[in-house]
């Protein structure tokens, strides 16, 4: 498990038992028990950035143990490249407020179940990455925009989003709601916006300006650019308009998705990396 449970001082991850292991275990007790049983230990990690410090401290205790005459050792085996694991910075208090902005105009009716499946795949990936302190919001939009999930803890995120077919498409109400939610993000979290549409809108420039203005405010307070992933879904999406929205932030990325399978892959990739992806 990634939490150090008191085995490592200042371990770079969220741990409910950061000072003391819940069962009272210590690195000394673990080392004593393993060496007395003549055990070589292999630690297989699915998040090397989270476990490396614990691995190092256990290894030092093991190698320096007075009874380790046969020089038994602890071997760390990363199951994924460290570049794909969460960085120490991401694990040390930089939780995210993920804001999904999902097009529910009439043209999305046949694909909505696939959109919800992709959204759920994103949530599953967050949980597998142990990002349990992240918050999730959802905005569904057509002509109007509605906040259907607002800063929900990951443990309470709904797995079903009702389709509220809303005729045509406007981007500005969705952008305004997204920026409002981003503004209300707690200081402990960083907003990350995922904007998806299968069309175009007459107010796309105004929506891009709204995101750009918010990004200027965000940059002034955080020195970083707003994390903004924009996905053009299907053959009817306006690539030019959605690219313009993505360009509202230097930390913005534009993606194209031919179908809901592509959409799910893009969502999971964003969630895996914990940052925008090319």
Short mmCIF file of C-alpha atoms in Angstrom, two decimals:
data_model
loop_
_atom_site.label_atom_id
_atom_site.label_comp_id
_atom_site.label_asym_id
_atom_site.label_seq_id
_atom_site.Cartn_x
_atom_site.Cartn_y
_atom_site.Cartn_z
CA UNK A 1 0.00 0.00 0.00
CA UNK A 2 1.28 3.50 -0.73
CA UNK A 3 0.73 5.10 2.73
CA UNK A 4 3.88 4.87 4.80
CA UNK A 5 1.96 4.45 8.09
CA UNK A 6 4.74 5.99 10.15
CA UNK A 7 7.55 4.01 8.50
CA UNK A 8 8.84 7.14 6.76
CA UNK A 9 9.02 10.67 8.09
CA UNK A 10 7.24 13.25 5.94
CA UNK A 11 6.20 10.67 3.35
CA UNK A 12 4.86 12.54 0.29
CA UNK A 13 1.33 11.18 0.30
CA UNK A 14 -1.95 11.38 2.16
CA UNK A 15 -1.86 8.94 5.09
CA UNK A 16 -4.39 8.66 7.94
CA UNK A 17 -1.65 7.05 10.07
CA UNK A 18 1.32 9.20 9.11
CA UNK A 19 2.89 9.16 12.59
CA UNK A 20 2.29 5.59 13.76
CA UNK A 21 1.32 2.35 12.06
CA UNK A 22 -2.23 1.35 13.17
CA UNK A 23 -0.91 -2.03 14.37
CA UNK A 24 2.17 -0.56 16.01
CA UNK A 25 4.61 -1.90 13.43
CA UNK A 26 7.97 -0.16 13.02
CA UNK A 27 10.81 -0.59 10.54
CA UNK A 28 12.88 -2.19 13.32
CA UNK A 29 10.20 -4.77 14.18
CA UNK A 30 9.60 -5.62 10.53
CA UNK A 31 13.33 -6.02 9.87
CA UNK A 32 13.79 -8.19 12.97
CA UNK A 33 10.96 -10.51 11.99
CA UNK A 34 12.05 -10.91 8.37
CA UNK A 35 15.71 -11.54 9.14
CA UNK A 36 14.93 -14.06 11.88
CA UNK A 37 12.85 -15.94 9.28
CA UNK A 38 15.64 -15.76 6.65
CA UNK A 39 13.46 -13.83 4.21
CA UNK A 40 14.50 -11.79 1.20
CA UNK A 41 11.74 -9.21 0.61
CA UNK A 42 10.53 -7.98 -2.77
CA UNK A 43 8.38 -4.83 -2.81
CA UNK A 44 6.31 -4.54 -6.00
CA UNK A 45 5.07 -0.98 -6.42
CA UNK A 46 2.36 0.40 -8.66
CA UNK A 47 3.26 3.94 -7.61
CA UNK A 48 7.05 4.21 -7.14
CA UNK A 49 6.90 7.92 -6.31
CA UNK A 50 4.70 7.12 -3.31
CA UNK A 51 6.56 4.07 -2.01
CA UNK A 52 10.23 4.88 -2.69
CA UNK A 53 10.92 6.51 0.66
CA UNK A 54 9.44 3.62 2.62
CA UNK A 55 11.42 1.17 0.46
CA UNK A 56 14.65 3.06 1.13
CA UNK A 57 14.16 3.22 4.89
CA UNK A 58 13.27 -0.48 5.15
CA UNK A 59 16.27 -1.37 2.99
CA UNK A 60 18.63 0.63 5.22
CA UNK A 61 17.31 -1.09 8.35
CA UNK A 62 17.63 -4.48 6.64
CA UNK A 63 21.19 -4.05 5.42
CA UNK A 64 22.37 -2.51 8.67
CA UNK A 65 20.75 -5.11 10.91
CA UNK A 66 23.22 -6.75 13.33
CA UNK A 67 21.87 -10.26 12.64
CA UNK A 68 21.83 -9.97 8.85
CA UNK A 69 24.98 -12.04 8.45
CA UNK A 70 23.95 -13.45 5.07
CA UNK A 71 23.39 -9.98 3.68
CA UNK A 72 19.75 -10.62 2.81
CA UNK A 73 18.20 -7.61 1.15
CA UNK A 74 15.06 -5.80 0.12
CA UNK A 75 14.52 -5.46 -3.62
CA UNK A 76 12.17 -2.81 -5.02
CA UNK A 77 10.42 -3.72 -8.27
CA UNK A 78 8.53 -0.87 -9.98
CA UNK A 79 5.52 -2.38 -11.78
CA UNK A 80 5.12 0.80 -13.83
CA UNK A 81 7.72 3.38 -14.91
CA UNK A 82 8.24 6.02 -12.26
CA UNK A 83 7.41 8.66 -14.88
CA UNK A 84 3.87 7.29 -14.94
CA UNK A 85 3.41 7.36 -11.17
CA UNK A 86 2.27 10.33 -9.18
CA UNK A 87 5.02 12.81 -8.43
CA UNK A 88 5.87 13.67 -4.84
CA UNK A 89 4.39 17.11 -5.39
CA UNK A 90 1.12 15.62 -6.56
CA UNK A 91 1.06 13.38 -3.52
CA UNK A 92 1.87 16.06 -1.00
CA UNK A 93 -1.20 18.23 -0.70
CA UNK A 94 -1.88 19.23 -4.32
CA UNK A 95 -5.30 17.67 -4.58
CA UNK A 96 -7.45 18.54 -7.55
CA UNK A 97 -10.95 19.77 -8.15
CA UNK A 98 -11.89 18.12 -11.43
CA UNK A 99 -14.64 19.99 -13.25
CA UNK A 100 -16.30 18.04 -16.06
CA UNK A 101 -18.13 20.23 -18.59
CA UNK A 102 -20.17 17.82 -20.73
CA UNK A 103 -22.28 18.59 -23.78
CA UNK A 104 -25.82 17.23 -23.43
CA UNK A 105 -27.33 18.87 -26.49
CA UNK A 106 -29.79 16.85 -28.54
CA UNK A 107 -27.11 15.46 -30.85
CA UNK A 108 -25.49 13.69 -27.87
CA UNK A 109 -28.55 11.53 -27.10
CA UNK A 110 -27.27 8.38 -28.81
CA UNK A 111 -23.82 8.66 -27.20
CA UNK A 112 -24.71 9.80 -23.70
CA UNK A 113 -24.40 6.35 -22.10
CA UNK A 114 -20.87 6.13 -23.55
CA UNK A 115 -20.02 9.58 -22.20
CA UNK A 116 -21.15 8.51 -18.72
CA UNK A 117 -19.09 5.32 -19.05
CA UNK A 118 -16.00 7.39 -19.95
CA UNK A 119 -16.65 9.68 -16.97
CA UNK A 120 -16.87 6.60 -14.71
CA UNK A 121 -13.61 5.26 -16.15
CA UNK A 122 -11.98 8.55 -15.17
CA UNK A 123 -13.32 8.23 -11.61
CA UNK A 124 -12.14 4.61 -11.35
CA UNK A 125 -8.64 5.70 -12.43
CA UNK A 126 -8.58 8.40 -9.73
CA UNK A 127 -9.44 5.80 -7.11
CA UNK A 128 -6.82 3.38 -8.39
CA UNK A 129 -4.27 6.19 -8.17
CA UNK A 130 -5.29 6.74 -4.52
CA UNK A 131 -6.36 10.32 -5.18
CA UNK A 132 -9.09 10.02 -2.60
CA UNK A 133 -8.96 13.67 -1.56
CA UNK A 134 -9.81 14.97 -5.03
CA UNK A 135 -13.13 16.74 -5.55
CA UNK A 136 -15.39 16.30 -8.58
CA UNK A 137 -17.93 18.64 -10.15
CA UNK A 138 -20.03 18.14 -13.27
CA UNK A 139 -21.65 20.74 -15.53
CA UNK A 140 -24.04 19.53 -18.23
CA UNK A 141 -24.87 21.98 -20.96
CA UNK A 142 -26.82 22.65 -24.14
CA UNK A 143 -28.40 26.06 -24.51
CA UNK A 144 -28.29 26.37 -20.73
CA UNK A 145 -25.75 24.98 -18.29
CA UNK A 146 -26.57 23.11 -15.09
CA UNK A 147 -24.29 22.06 -12.24
CA UNK A 148 -25.35 18.48 -11.56
CA UNK A 149 -22.48 17.54 -9.22
CA UNK A 150 -20.79 20.15 -7.05
CA UNK A 151 -17.45 19.55 -5.32
CA UNK A 152 -18.28 16.00 -4.37
CA UNK A 153 -15.66 13.97 -2.52
CA UNK A 154 -14.45 11.06 -4.60
CA UNK A 155 -16.16 8.58 -2.25
CA UNK A 156 -19.57 10.16 -2.95
CA UNK A 157 -19.32 10.84 -6.68
CA UNK A 158 -22.44 9.55 -8.50
CA UNK A 159 -21.91 6.95 -11.21
CA UNK A 160 -25.00 8.00 -13.17
CA UNK A 161 -25.63 11.32 -14.91
CA UNK A 162 -29.13 11.90 -16.25
CA UNK A 163 -29.38 13.08 -19.84
CA UNK A 164 -31.26 16.36 -19.92
CA UNK A 165 -31.48 16.86 -23.69
CA UNK A 166 -31.16 20.60 -24.13
CA UNK A 167 -31.64 21.27 -27.84
CA UNK A 168 -28.83 23.30 -29.38
CA UNK A 169 -25.45 24.32 -27.99
CA UNK A 170 -24.05 27.41 -26.31
CA UNK A 171 -20.55 27.43 -24.82
CA UNK A 172 -20.64 30.66 -22.82
CA UNK A 173 -23.04 29.55 -20.01
CA UNK A 174 -20.96 26.40 -19.57
CA UNK A 175 -17.71 28.40 -19.43
CA UNK A 176 -19.18 30.84 -16.91
CA UNK A 177 -20.35 28.03 -14.64
CA UNK A 178 -16.99 26.26 -14.94
CA UNK A 179 -15.08 29.39 -13.96
CA UNK A 180 -17.47 30.02 -11.08
CA UNK A 181 -16.86 26.50 -9.75
CA UNK A 182 -13.12 26.87 -10.29
CA UNK A 183 -13.17 30.14 -8.33
CA UNK A 184 -14.85 28.37 -5.39
CA UNK A 185 -12.20 25.63 -5.32
CA UNK A 186 -10.74 25.27 -1.79
CA UNK A 187 -7.22 26.56 -1.30
CA UNK A 188 -6.09 22.98 -0.69
CA UNK A 189 -7.07 22.00 -4.25
CA UNK A 190 -6.24 23.02 -7.81
CA UNK A 191 -8.99 23.27 -10.45
CA UNK A 192 -8.72 21.08 -13.54
CA UNK A 193 -11.35 21.53 -16.27
CA UNK A 194 -12.37 18.83 -18.76
CA UNK A 195 -14.55 20.38 -21.49
CA UNK A 196 -16.24 18.10 -24.06
CA UNK A 197 -18.57 18.97 -26.97
CA UNK A 198 -19.72 17.41 -30.23
CA UNK A 199 -20.63 20.69 -31.90
CA UNK A 200 -19.99 24.38 -32.27
CA UNK A 201 -21.60 27.53 -30.91
CA UNK A 202 -22.10 31.15 -31.88
CA UNK A 203 -20.60 32.28 -28.59
CA UNK A 204 -17.38 30.25 -28.75
CA UNK A 205 -15.17 33.36 -28.78
CA UNK A 206 -16.94 34.72 -25.70
CA UNK A 207 -16.45 31.38 -23.95
CA UNK A 208 -12.74 31.40 -24.81
CA UNK A 209 -12.47 34.96 -23.48
CA UNK A 210 -14.16 33.89 -20.24
CA UNK A 211 -11.63 31.09 -19.73
CA UNK A 212 -8.77 33.40 -20.67
CA UNK A 213 -9.84 36.04 -18.16
CA UNK A 214 -10.18 33.45 -15.41
CA UNK A 215 -6.78 32.03 -16.34
CA UNK A 216 -5.24 35.48 -15.90
CA UNK A 217 -6.70 35.71 -12.39
CA UNK A 218 -5.66 32.13 -11.60
CA UNK A 219 -2.12 32.73 -12.85
CA UNK A 220 -1.85 35.84 -10.70
CA UNK A 221 -2.62 33.87 -7.56
CA UNK A 222 -0.86 30.59 -8.35
CA UNK A 223 1.86 31.47 -10.91
CA UNK A 224 0.66 28.43 -12.89
CA UNK A 225 -1.67 28.30 -15.88
CA UNK A 226 -5.15 26.77 -15.65
CA UNK A 227 -5.24 23.06 -16.46
CA UNK A 228 -7.76 22.81 -19.30
CA UNK A 229 -8.44 19.74 -21.44
CA UNK A 230 -10.83 20.31 -24.36
CA UNK A 231 -12.21 17.37 -26.33
CA UNK A 232 -13.89 17.59 -29.76
CA UNK A 233 -16.24 14.61 -29.91
CA UNK A 234 -17.41 13.09 -33.18
CA UNK A 235 -17.39 14.36 -36.75
CA UNK A 236 -19.69 17.34 -36.09
CA UNK A 237 -17.51 19.08 -33.51
CA UNK A 238 -16.00 22.43 -34.41
CA UNK A 239 -12.28 21.81 -34.07
CA UNK A 240 -11.45 25.46 -34.65
CA UNK A 241 -13.76 26.71 -31.90
CA UNK A 242 -12.74 24.08 -29.36
CA UNK A 243 -9.06 24.60 -30.15
CA UNK A 244 -9.61 28.30 -29.47
CA UNK A 245 -11.03 27.46 -26.05
CA UNK A 246 -8.07 25.18 -25.30
CA UNK A 247 -5.73 28.04 -26.24
CA UNK A 248 -7.20 30.12 -23.40
CA UNK A 249 -4.46 28.66 -21.21
CA UNK A 250 -0.88 27.73 -22.01
CA UNK A 251 -1.66 24.66 -19.92
CA UNK A 252 -4.57 23.84 -22.23
CA UNK A 253 -4.67 20.83 -24.55
CA UNK A 254 -6.96 19.97 -27.43
CA UNK A 255 -8.03 16.38 -28.12
CA UNK A 256 -10.14 14.74 -30.79
CA UNK A 257 -12.37 11.76 -30.08
CA UNK A 258 -14.03 9.79 -32.88
CA UNK A 259 -16.30 7.81 -30.55
CA UNK A 260 -16.97 6.99 -26.91
CA UNK A 261 -14.15 4.43 -26.84
CA UNK A 262 -11.69 7.17 -27.81
CA UNK A 263 -13.29 9.44 -25.24
CA UNK A 264 -12.80 6.89 -22.48
CA UNK A 265 -9.15 6.44 -23.43
CA UNK A 266 -8.58 10.20 -23.34
CA UNK A 267 -10.31 10.54 -19.96
CA UNK A 268 -8.28 7.70 -18.46
CA UNK A 269 -5.03 9.12 -19.84
CA UNK A 270 -5.75 12.51 -18.28
CA UNK A 271 -6.61 10.86 -14.95
CA UNK A 272 -3.51 8.61 -15.05
CA UNK A 273 -1.09 11.44 -15.57
CA UNK A 274 -2.84 13.82 -13.23
CA UNK A 275 -2.09 16.61 -15.69
CA UNK A 276 -2.92 17.66 -19.22
CA UNK A 277 -1.74 15.39 -21.98
CA UNK A 278 -0.84 15.91 -25.62
#
